mmCIF file of C-alpha atoms and ligand atoms in Angstrom:
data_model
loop_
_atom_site.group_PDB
_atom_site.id
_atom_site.type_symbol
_atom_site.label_atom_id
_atom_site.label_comp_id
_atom_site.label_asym_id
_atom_site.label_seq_id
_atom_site.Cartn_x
_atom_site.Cartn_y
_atom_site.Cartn_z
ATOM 1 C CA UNK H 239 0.000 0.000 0.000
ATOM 2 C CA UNK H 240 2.662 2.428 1.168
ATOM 3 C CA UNK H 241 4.823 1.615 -1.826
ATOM 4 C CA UNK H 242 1.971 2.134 -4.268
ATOM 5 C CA UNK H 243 1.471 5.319 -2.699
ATOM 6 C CA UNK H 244 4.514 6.255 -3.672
ATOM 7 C CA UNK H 245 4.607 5.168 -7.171
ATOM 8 C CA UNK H 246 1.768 7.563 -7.358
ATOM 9 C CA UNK H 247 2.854 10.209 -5.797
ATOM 10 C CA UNK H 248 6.316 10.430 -7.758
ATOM 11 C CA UNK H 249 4.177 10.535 -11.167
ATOM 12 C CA UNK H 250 2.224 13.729 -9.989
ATOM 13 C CA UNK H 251 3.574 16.950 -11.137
ATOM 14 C CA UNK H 252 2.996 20.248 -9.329
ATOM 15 C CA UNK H 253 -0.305 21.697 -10.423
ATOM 16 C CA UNK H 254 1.570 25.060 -9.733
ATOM 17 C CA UNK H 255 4.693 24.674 -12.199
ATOM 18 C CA UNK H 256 2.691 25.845 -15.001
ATOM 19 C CA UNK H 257 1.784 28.950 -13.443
ATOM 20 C CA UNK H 258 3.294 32.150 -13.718
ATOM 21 C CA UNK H 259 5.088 33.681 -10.309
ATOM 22 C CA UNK H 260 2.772 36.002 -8.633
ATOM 23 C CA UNK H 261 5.440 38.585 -8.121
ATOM 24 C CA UNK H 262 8.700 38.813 -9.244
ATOM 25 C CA UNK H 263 11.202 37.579 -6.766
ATOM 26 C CA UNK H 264 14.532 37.257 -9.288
ATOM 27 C CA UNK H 265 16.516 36.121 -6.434
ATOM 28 C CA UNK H 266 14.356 32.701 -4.687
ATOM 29 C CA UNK H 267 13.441 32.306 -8.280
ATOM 30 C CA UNK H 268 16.429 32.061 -10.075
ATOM 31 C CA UNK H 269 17.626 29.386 -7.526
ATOM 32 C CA UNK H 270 14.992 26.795 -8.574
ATOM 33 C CA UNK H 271 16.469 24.426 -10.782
ATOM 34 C CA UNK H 272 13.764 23.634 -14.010
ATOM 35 C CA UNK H 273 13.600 20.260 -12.323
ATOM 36 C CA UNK H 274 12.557 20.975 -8.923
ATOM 37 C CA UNK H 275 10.317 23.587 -10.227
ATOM 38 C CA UNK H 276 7.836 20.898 -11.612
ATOM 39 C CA UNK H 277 7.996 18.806 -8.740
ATOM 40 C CA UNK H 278 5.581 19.288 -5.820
ATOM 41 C CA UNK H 279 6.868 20.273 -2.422
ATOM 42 C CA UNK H 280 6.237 17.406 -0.420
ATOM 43 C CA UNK H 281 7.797 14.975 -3.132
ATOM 44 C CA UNK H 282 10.901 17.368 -2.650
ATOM 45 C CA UNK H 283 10.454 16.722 0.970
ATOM 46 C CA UNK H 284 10.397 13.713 0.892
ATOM 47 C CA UNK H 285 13.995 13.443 -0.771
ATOM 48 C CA UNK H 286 14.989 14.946 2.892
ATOM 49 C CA UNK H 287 12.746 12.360 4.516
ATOM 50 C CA UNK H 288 10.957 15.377 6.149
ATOM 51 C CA UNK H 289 7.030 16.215 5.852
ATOM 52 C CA UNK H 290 5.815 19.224 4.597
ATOM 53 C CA UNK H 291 2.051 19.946 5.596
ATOM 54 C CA UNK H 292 -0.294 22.627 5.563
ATOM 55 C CA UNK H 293 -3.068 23.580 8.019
ATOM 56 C CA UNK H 294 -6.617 23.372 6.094
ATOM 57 C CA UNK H 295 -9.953 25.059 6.384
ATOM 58 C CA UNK H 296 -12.061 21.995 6.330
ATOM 59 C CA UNK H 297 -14.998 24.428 4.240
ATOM 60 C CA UNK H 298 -13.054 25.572 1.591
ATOM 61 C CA UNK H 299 -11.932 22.109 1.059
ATOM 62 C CA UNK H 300 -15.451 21.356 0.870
ATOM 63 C CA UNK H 301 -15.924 24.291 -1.520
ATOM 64 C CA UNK H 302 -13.311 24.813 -3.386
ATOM 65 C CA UNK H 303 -12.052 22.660 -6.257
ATOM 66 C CA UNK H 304 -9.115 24.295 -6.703
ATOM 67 C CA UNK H 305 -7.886 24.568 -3.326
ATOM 68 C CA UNK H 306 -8.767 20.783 -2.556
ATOM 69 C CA UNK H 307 -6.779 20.103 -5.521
ATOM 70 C CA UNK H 308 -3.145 21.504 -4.147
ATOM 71 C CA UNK H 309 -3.975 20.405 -0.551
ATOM 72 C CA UNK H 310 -3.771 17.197 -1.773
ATOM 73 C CA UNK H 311 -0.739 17.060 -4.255
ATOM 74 C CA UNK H 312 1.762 19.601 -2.599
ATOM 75 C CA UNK H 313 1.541 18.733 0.789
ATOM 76 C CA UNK H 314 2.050 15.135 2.482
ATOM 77 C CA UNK H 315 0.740 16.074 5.915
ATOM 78 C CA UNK H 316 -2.608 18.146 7.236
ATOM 79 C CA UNK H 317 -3.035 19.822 10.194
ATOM 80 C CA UNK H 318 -7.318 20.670 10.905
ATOM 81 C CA UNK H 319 -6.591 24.673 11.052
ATOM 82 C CA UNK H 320 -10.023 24.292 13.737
ATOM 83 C CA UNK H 321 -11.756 20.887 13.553
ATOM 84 C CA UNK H 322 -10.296 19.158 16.195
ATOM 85 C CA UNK H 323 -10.526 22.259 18.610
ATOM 86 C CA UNK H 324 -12.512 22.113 21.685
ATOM 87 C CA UNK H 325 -15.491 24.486 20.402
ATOM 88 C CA UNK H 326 -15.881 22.209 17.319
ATOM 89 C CA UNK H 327 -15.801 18.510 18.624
ATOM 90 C CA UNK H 328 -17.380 19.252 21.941
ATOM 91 C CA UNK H 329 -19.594 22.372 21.760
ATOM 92 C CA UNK H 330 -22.139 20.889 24.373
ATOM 93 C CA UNK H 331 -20.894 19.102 26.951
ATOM 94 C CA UNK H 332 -20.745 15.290 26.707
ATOM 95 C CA UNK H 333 -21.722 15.887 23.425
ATOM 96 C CA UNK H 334 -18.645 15.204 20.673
ATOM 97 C CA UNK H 335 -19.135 15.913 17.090
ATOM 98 C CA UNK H 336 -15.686 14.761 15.114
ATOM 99 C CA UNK H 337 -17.878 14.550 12.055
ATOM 100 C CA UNK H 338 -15.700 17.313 10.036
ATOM 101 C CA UNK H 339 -12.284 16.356 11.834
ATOM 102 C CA UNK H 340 -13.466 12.894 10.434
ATOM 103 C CA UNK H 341 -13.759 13.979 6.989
ATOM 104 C CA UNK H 342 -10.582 15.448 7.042
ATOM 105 C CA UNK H 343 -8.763 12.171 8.218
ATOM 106 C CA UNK H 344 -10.181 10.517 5.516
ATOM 107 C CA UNK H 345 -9.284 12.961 2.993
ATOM 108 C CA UNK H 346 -5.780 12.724 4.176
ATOM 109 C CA UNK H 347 -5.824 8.901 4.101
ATOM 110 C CA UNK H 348 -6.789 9.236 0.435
ATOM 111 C CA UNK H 349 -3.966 11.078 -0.143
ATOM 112 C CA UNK H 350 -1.099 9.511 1.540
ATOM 113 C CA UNK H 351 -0.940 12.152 4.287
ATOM 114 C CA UNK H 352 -0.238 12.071 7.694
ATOM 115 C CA UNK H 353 -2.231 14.390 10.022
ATOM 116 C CA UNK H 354 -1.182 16.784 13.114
ATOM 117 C CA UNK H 355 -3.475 16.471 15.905
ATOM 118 C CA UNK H 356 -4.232 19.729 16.932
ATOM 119 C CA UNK H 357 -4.678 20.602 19.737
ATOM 120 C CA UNK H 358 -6.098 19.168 23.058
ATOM 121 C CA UNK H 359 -5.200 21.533 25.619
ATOM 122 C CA UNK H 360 -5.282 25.541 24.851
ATOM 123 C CA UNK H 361 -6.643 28.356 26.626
ATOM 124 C CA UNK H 362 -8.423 29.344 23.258
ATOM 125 C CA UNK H 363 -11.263 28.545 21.605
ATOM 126 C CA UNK H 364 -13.070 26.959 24.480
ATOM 127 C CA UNK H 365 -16.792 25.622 24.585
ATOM 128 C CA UNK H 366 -18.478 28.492 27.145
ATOM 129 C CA UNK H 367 -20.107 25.770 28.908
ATOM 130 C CA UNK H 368 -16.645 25.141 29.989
ATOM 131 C CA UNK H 369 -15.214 28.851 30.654
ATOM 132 C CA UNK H 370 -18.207 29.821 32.343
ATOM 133 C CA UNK H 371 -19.260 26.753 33.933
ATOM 134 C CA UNK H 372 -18.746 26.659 38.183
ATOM 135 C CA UNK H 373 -16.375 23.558 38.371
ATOM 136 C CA UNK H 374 -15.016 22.623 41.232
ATOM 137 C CA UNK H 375 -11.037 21.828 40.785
ATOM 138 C CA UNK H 376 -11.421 17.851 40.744
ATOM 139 C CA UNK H 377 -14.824 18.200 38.598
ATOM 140 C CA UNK H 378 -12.703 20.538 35.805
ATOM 141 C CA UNK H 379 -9.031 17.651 35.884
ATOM 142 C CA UNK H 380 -11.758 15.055 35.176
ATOM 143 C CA UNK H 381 -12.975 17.113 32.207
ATOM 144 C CA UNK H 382 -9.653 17.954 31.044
ATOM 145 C CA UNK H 383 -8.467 13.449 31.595
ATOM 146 C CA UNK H 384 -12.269 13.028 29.784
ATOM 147 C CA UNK H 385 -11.580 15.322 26.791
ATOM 148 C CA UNK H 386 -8.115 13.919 26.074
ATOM 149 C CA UNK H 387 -8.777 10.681 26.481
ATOM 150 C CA UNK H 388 -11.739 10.519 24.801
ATOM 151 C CA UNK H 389 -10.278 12.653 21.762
ATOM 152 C CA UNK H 390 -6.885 10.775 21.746
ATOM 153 C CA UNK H 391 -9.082 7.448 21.237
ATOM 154 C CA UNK H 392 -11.166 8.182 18.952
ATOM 155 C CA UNK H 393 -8.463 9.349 16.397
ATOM 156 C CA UNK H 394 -6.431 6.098 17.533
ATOM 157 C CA UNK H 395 -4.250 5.233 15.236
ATOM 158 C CA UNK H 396 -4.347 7.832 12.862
ATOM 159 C CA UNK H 397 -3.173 10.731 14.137
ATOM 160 C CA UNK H 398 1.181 11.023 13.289
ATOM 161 C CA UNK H 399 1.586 13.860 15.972
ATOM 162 C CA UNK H 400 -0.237 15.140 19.001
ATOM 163 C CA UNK H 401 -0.212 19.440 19.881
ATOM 164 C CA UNK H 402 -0.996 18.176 23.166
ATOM 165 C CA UNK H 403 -0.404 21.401 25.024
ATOM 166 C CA UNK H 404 -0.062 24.605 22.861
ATOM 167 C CA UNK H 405 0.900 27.560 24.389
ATOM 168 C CA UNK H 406 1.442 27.401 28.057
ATOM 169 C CA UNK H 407 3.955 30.403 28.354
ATOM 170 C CA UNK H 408 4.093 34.017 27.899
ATOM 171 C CA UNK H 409 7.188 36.091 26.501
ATOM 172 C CA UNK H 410 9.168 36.212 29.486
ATOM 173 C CA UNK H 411 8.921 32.435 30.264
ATOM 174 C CA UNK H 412 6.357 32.117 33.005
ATOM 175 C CA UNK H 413 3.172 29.865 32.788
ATOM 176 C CA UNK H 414 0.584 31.269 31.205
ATOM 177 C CA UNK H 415 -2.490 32.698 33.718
ATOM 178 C CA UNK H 416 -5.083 30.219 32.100
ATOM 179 C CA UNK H 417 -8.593 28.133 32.980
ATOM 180 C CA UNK H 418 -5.903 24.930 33.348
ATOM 181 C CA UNK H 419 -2.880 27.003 35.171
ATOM 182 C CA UNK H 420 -5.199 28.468 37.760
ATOM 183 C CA UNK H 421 -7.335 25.573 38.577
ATOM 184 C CA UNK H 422 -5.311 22.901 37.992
ATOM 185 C CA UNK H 423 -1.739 24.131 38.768
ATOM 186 C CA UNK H 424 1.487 23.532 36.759
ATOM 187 C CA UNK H 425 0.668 19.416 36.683
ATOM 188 C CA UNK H 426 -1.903 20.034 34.477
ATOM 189 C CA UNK H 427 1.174 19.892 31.574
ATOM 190 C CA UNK H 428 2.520 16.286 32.675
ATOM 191 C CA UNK H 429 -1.362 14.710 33.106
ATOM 192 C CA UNK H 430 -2.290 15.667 29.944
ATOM 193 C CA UNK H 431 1.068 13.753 28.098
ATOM 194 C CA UNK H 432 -0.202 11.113 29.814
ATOM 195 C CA UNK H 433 -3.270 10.782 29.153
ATOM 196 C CA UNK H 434 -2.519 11.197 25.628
ATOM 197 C CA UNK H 435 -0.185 8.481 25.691
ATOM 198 C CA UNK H 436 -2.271 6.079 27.349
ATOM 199 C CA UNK H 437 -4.715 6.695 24.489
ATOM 200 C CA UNK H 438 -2.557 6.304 21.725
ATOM 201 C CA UNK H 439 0.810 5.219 22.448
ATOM 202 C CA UNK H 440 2.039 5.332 18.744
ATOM 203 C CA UNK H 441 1.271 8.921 18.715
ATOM 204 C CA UNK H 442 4.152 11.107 19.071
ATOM 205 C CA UNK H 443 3.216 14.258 21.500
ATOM 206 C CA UNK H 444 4.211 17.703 21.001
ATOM 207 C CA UNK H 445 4.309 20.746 23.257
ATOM 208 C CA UNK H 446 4.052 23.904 20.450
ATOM 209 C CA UNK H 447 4.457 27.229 20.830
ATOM 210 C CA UNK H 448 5.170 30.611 19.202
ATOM 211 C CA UNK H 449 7.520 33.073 19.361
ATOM 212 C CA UNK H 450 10.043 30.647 21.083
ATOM 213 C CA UNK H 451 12.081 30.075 17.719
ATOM 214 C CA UNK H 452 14.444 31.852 18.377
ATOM 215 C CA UNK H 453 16.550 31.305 21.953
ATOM 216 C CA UNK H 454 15.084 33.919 24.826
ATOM 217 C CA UNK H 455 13.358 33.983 27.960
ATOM 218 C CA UNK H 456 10.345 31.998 26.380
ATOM 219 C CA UNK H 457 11.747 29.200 24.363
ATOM 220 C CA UNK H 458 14.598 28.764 27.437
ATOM 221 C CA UNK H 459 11.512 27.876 29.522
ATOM 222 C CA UNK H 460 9.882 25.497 27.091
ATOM 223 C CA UNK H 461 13.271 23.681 26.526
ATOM 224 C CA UNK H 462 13.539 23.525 30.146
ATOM 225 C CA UNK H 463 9.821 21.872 30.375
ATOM 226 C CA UNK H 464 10.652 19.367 28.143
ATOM 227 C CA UNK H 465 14.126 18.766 29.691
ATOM 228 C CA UNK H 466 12.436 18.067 33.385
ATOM 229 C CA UNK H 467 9.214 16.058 32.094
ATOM 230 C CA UNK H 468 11.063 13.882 30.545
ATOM 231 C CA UNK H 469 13.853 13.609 33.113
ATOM 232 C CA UNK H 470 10.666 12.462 34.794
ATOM 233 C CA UNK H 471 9.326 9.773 32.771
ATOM 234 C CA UNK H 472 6.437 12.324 30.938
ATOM 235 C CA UNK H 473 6.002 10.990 27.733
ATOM 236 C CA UNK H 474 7.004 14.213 25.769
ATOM 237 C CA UNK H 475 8.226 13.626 21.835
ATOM 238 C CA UNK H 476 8.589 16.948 20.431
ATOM 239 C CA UNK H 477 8.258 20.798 20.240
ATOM 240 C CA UNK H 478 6.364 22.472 17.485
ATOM 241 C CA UNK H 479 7.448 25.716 16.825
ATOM 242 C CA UNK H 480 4.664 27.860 15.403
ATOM 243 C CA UNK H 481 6.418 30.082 12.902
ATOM 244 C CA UNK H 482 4.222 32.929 12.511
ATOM 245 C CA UNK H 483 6.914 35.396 11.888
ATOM 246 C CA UNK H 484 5.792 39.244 11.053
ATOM 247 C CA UNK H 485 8.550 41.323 8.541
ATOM 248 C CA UNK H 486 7.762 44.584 10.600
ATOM 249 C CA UNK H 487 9.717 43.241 13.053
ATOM 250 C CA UNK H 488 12.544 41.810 10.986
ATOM 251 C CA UNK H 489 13.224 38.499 10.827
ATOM 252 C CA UNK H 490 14.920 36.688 13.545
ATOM 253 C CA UNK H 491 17.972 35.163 14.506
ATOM 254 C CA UNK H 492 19.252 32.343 15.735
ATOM 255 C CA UNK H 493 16.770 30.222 14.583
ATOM 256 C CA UNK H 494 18.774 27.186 13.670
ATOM 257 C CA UNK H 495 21.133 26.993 16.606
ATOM 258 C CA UNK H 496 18.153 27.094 18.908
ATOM 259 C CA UNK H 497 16.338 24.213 16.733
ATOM 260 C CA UNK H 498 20.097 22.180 17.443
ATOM 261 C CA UNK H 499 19.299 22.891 21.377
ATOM 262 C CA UNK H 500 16.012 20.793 21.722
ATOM 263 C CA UNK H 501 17.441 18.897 18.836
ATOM 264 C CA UNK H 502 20.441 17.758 21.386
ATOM 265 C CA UNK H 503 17.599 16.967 24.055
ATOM 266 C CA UNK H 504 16.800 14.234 21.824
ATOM 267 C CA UNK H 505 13.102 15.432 21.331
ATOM 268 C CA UNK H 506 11.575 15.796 17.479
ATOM 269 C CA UNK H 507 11.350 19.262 16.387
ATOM 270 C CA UNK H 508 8.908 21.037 13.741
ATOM 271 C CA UNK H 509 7.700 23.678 11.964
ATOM 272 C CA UNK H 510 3.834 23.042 12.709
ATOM 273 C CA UNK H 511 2.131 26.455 11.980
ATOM 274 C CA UNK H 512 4.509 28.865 9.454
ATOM 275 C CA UNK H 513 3.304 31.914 8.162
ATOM 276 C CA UNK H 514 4.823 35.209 7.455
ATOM 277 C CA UNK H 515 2.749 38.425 7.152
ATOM 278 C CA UNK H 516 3.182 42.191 6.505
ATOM 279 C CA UNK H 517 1.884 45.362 7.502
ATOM 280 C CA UNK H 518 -0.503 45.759 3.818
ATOM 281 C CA UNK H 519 -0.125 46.853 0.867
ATOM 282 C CA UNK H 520 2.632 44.232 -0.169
ATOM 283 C CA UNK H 521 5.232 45.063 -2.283
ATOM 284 C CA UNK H 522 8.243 42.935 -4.706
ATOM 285 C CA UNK H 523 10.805 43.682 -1.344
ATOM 286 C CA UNK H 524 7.874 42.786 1.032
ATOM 287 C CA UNK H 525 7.718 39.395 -0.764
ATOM 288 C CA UNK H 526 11.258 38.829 -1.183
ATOM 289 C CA UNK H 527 11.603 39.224 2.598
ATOM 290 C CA UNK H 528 8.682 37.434 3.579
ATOM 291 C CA UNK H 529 10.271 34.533 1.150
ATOM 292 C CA UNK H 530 13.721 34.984 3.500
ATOM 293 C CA UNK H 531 11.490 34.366 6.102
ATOM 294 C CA UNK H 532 9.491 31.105 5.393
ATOM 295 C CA UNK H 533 13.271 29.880 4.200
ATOM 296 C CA UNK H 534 15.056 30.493 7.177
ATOM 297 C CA UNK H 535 12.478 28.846 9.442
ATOM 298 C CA UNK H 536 12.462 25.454 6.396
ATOM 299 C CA UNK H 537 16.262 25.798 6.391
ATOM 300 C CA UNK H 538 16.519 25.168 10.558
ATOM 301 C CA UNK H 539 14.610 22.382 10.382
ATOM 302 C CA UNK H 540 16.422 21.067 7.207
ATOM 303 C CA UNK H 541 19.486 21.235 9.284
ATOM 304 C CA UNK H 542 17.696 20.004 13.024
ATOM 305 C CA UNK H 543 18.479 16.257 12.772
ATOM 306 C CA UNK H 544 14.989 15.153 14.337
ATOM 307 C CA UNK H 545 13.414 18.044 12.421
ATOM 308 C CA UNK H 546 10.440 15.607 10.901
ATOM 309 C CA UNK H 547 7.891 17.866 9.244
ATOM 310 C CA UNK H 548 7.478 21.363 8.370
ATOM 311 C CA UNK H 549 3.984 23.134 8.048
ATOM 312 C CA UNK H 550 2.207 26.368 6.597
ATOM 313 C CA UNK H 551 -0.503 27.423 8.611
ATOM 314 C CA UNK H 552 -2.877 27.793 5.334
ATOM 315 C CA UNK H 553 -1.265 27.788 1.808
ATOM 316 C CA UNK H 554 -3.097 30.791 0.141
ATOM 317 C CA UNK H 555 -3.903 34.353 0.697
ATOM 318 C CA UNK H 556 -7.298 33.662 -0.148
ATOM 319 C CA UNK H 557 -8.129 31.916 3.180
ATOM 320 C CA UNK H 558 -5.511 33.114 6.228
ATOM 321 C CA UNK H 559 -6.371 33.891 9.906
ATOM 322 C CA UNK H 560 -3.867 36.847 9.555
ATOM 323 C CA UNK H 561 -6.496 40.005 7.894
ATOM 324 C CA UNK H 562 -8.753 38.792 11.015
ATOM 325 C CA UNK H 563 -6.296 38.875 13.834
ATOM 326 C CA UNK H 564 -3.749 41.616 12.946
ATOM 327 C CA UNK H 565 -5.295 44.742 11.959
ATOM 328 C CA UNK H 566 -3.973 46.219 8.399
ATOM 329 C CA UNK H 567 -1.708 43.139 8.375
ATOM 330 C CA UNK H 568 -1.848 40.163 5.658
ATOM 331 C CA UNK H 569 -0.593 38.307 2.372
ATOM 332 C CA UNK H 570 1.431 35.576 4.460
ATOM 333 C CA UNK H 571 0.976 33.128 2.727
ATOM 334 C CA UNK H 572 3.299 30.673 -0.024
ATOM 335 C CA UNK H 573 0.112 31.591 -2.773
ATOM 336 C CA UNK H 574 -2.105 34.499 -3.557
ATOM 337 C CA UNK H 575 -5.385 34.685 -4.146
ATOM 338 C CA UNK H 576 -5.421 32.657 -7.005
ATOM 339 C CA UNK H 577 -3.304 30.472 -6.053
ATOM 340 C CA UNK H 578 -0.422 31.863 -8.037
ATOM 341 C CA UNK H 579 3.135 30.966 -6.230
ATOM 342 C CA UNK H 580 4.618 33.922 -4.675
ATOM 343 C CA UNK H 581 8.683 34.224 -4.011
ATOM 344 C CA UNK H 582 8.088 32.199 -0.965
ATOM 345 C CA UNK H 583 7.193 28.982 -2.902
ATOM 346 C CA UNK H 584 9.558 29.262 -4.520
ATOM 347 C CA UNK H 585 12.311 29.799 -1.781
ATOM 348 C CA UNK H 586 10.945 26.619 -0.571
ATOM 349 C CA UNK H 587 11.343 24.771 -3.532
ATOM 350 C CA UNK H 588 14.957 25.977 -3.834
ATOM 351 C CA UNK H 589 15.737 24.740 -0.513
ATOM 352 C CA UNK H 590 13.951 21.702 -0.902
ATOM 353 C CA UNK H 591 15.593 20.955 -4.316
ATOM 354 C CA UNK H 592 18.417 18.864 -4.387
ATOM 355 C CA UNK H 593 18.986 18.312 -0.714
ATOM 356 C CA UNK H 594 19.940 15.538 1.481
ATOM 357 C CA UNK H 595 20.179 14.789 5.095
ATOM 358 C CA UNK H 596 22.604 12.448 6.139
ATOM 359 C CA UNK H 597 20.705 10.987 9.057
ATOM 360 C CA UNK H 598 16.969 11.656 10.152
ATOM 361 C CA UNK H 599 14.578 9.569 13.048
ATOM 362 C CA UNK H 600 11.291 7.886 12.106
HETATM 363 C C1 XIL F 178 -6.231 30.111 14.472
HETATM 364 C C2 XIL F 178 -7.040 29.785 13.227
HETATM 365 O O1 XIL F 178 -6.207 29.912 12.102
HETATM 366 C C3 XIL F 178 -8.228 30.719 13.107
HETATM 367 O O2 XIL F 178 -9.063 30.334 12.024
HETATM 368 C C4 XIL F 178 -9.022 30.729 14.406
HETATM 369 O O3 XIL F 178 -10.068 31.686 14.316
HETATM 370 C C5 XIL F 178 -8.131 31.046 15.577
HETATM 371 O O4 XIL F 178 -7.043 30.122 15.617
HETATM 372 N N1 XIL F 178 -1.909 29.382 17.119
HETATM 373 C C6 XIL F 178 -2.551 28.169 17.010
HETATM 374 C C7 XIL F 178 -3.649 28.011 16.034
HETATM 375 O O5 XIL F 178 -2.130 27.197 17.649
HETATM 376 O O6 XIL F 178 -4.617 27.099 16.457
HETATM 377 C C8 XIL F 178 -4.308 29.328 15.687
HETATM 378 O O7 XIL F 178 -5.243 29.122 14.648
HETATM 379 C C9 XIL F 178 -3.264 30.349 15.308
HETATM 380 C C10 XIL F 178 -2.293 30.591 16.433
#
């Protein structure tokens, strides 16, 4: 089966390399060899033995021929941009509904793709009849055990990695002041690895995070996490990092020595969430830094040893979180509107292209 897969997957061409770039970006462009520019990117990635996914708005995959079309022959991992969220699969309590994070399994099955659990335990995008509920502390860890558990086994099997806890910090490295820190305690983190493990011990588990790509007060605390949990037996596996990078606040630096830190812990690293957005209108130099940006987050992974996949959070302009959440801010993504490659597909293509890692883990 997996070989077949394969067969099939090194006939496709890109249903991109016919199209014209959406910008001019002379420099990423120019590095493309004519090979690697009709090859898709996860075939490219696979060469590296690395995965290279994209988040995906289950509607427009519903909707939207085109769309459903490159989700499935550039990328050879998903991650549900909201279906698996708390909201979604439990919006009443007691009450799951994994029909859509179902669907999207299944379309990733079809297409020899691995899917990113995300995420079981956030402080965001909560049911209310859990924020506002009156839970008493042992009433809300038996919710938490129930949700994860339940969650973990229903996907059993079929989920690659696990965001089991996303975002636990703020900027200067202490636990974040959420519904789990403040009525559960720090040991909220360790019980929620294990339950996940318990459910689905071929899962690999991730903690994930942004801003902590680079080293500083945040991503020191998150390497120190994962140092002590699994010092203590916590069945930790990896750290995401997000990689929503904005070029208003130029690009950081660092990145790739601080991959090689929780690389030398032994833990898998990845890129689970890239994006890079700009303060609108975008411009040719906009783009061509925006396309340093999504390369130098692809290029420390490429070089992390236990780097294993390496995700866009959404592949086109036409459907990103960014012009929602950041005021005046936008265009982050690898395609535009019309799903034109911008100078960032292309910069990953070049660094894809012609690459090889001498060693990588499963
Ligand atoms: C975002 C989605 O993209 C939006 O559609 C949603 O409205 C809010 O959440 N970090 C994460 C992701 O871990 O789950 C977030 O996704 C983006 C930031």
């Amino acid at each position: 089966m997996k070989v077949l897969r394969l067969v099939t997957a090194a006939a496709v061409t890109s249903t991109l390399a016919l199209l014209p770039l959406a910008t001019a970006g002379p420099a990423a462009g120019a590095e493309a060899s004519a090979a690697a520019r009709d090859r898709p990117l996860r075939q490219l990635a696979a060469d590296d033995r690395l995965r290279v996914g994209t988040a995906v708005d289950t509607t427009a995959l519903a909707e939207d021929a085109p769309y459903r079309r490159i989700a499935g022959s550039e990328f050879s991992s998903v991650t549900p941009e909201n279906v698996m969220k708390w909201e979604v699969i439990e919006p009443r309590r007691g009450e799951y509904d994994y029909a859509e994070a179902d669907r999207l399994v299944r379309f990733a099955e079809r297409h020899g793709q691995k899917v990113r659990g995300h995420v079981l335990v956030w402080h965001s995008q909560l049911p209310s009849w859990l924020t506002e509920g009156d839970f008493t502390k042992e009433e809300l860890r038996e919710i938490l055990r129930r949700h994860v558990t339940d969650t973990v086994r229903h996907f059993k099997g079929r989920i690659w990695h696990w965001d089991v806890v996303n975002e636990a910090f703020n900027e200067d490295g202490t636990l974040r002041d959420s519904i789990w820190l403040r009525e559960l305690g720090p040991g909220y983190i360790a019980d929620a690895f294990r339950w996940a493990h318990e459910a689905d011990p071929r899962a690999k588990l991730f903690y994930n995070d942004y801003n902590i790509e680079w080293a500083g007060p945040k991503s020191d605390a998150v390497l120190d996490l994962v140092r002590t949990l699994r010092a203590e037996g916590v069945p930790v596996d990896g750290v995401g990092f997000q990689g929503h990078l904005g070029i208003q606040y130029g690009l950081p630096g660092g990145v790739a020595a601080n991959f090689q830190r929780f690389d030398a812990l032994g833990v898998q690293t990845a890129v689970t969430e890239a994006d890079v957005r700009m303060v609108m209108p975008a411009d040719d130099e906009k783009l061509r830094t925006q396309a340093e940006g999504y390369r130098l987050l692809l290029d420390a992974c490429l070089r992390a040893r236990h780097c294993v996949s390496f995700t866009v959070w959404g592949f086109t302009d036409k459907y990103s979180w960014v012009p929602d959440t950041f005021e005046g801010e936008g265009a982050a993504n690898i395609l535009d509107e019309t799903y034109r490659p911008k100078p960032a597909y292309r910069a990953l293509q070049a660094a894809l292209a012609g690459r090889a890692r001498p060693t990588t883990s499963g």
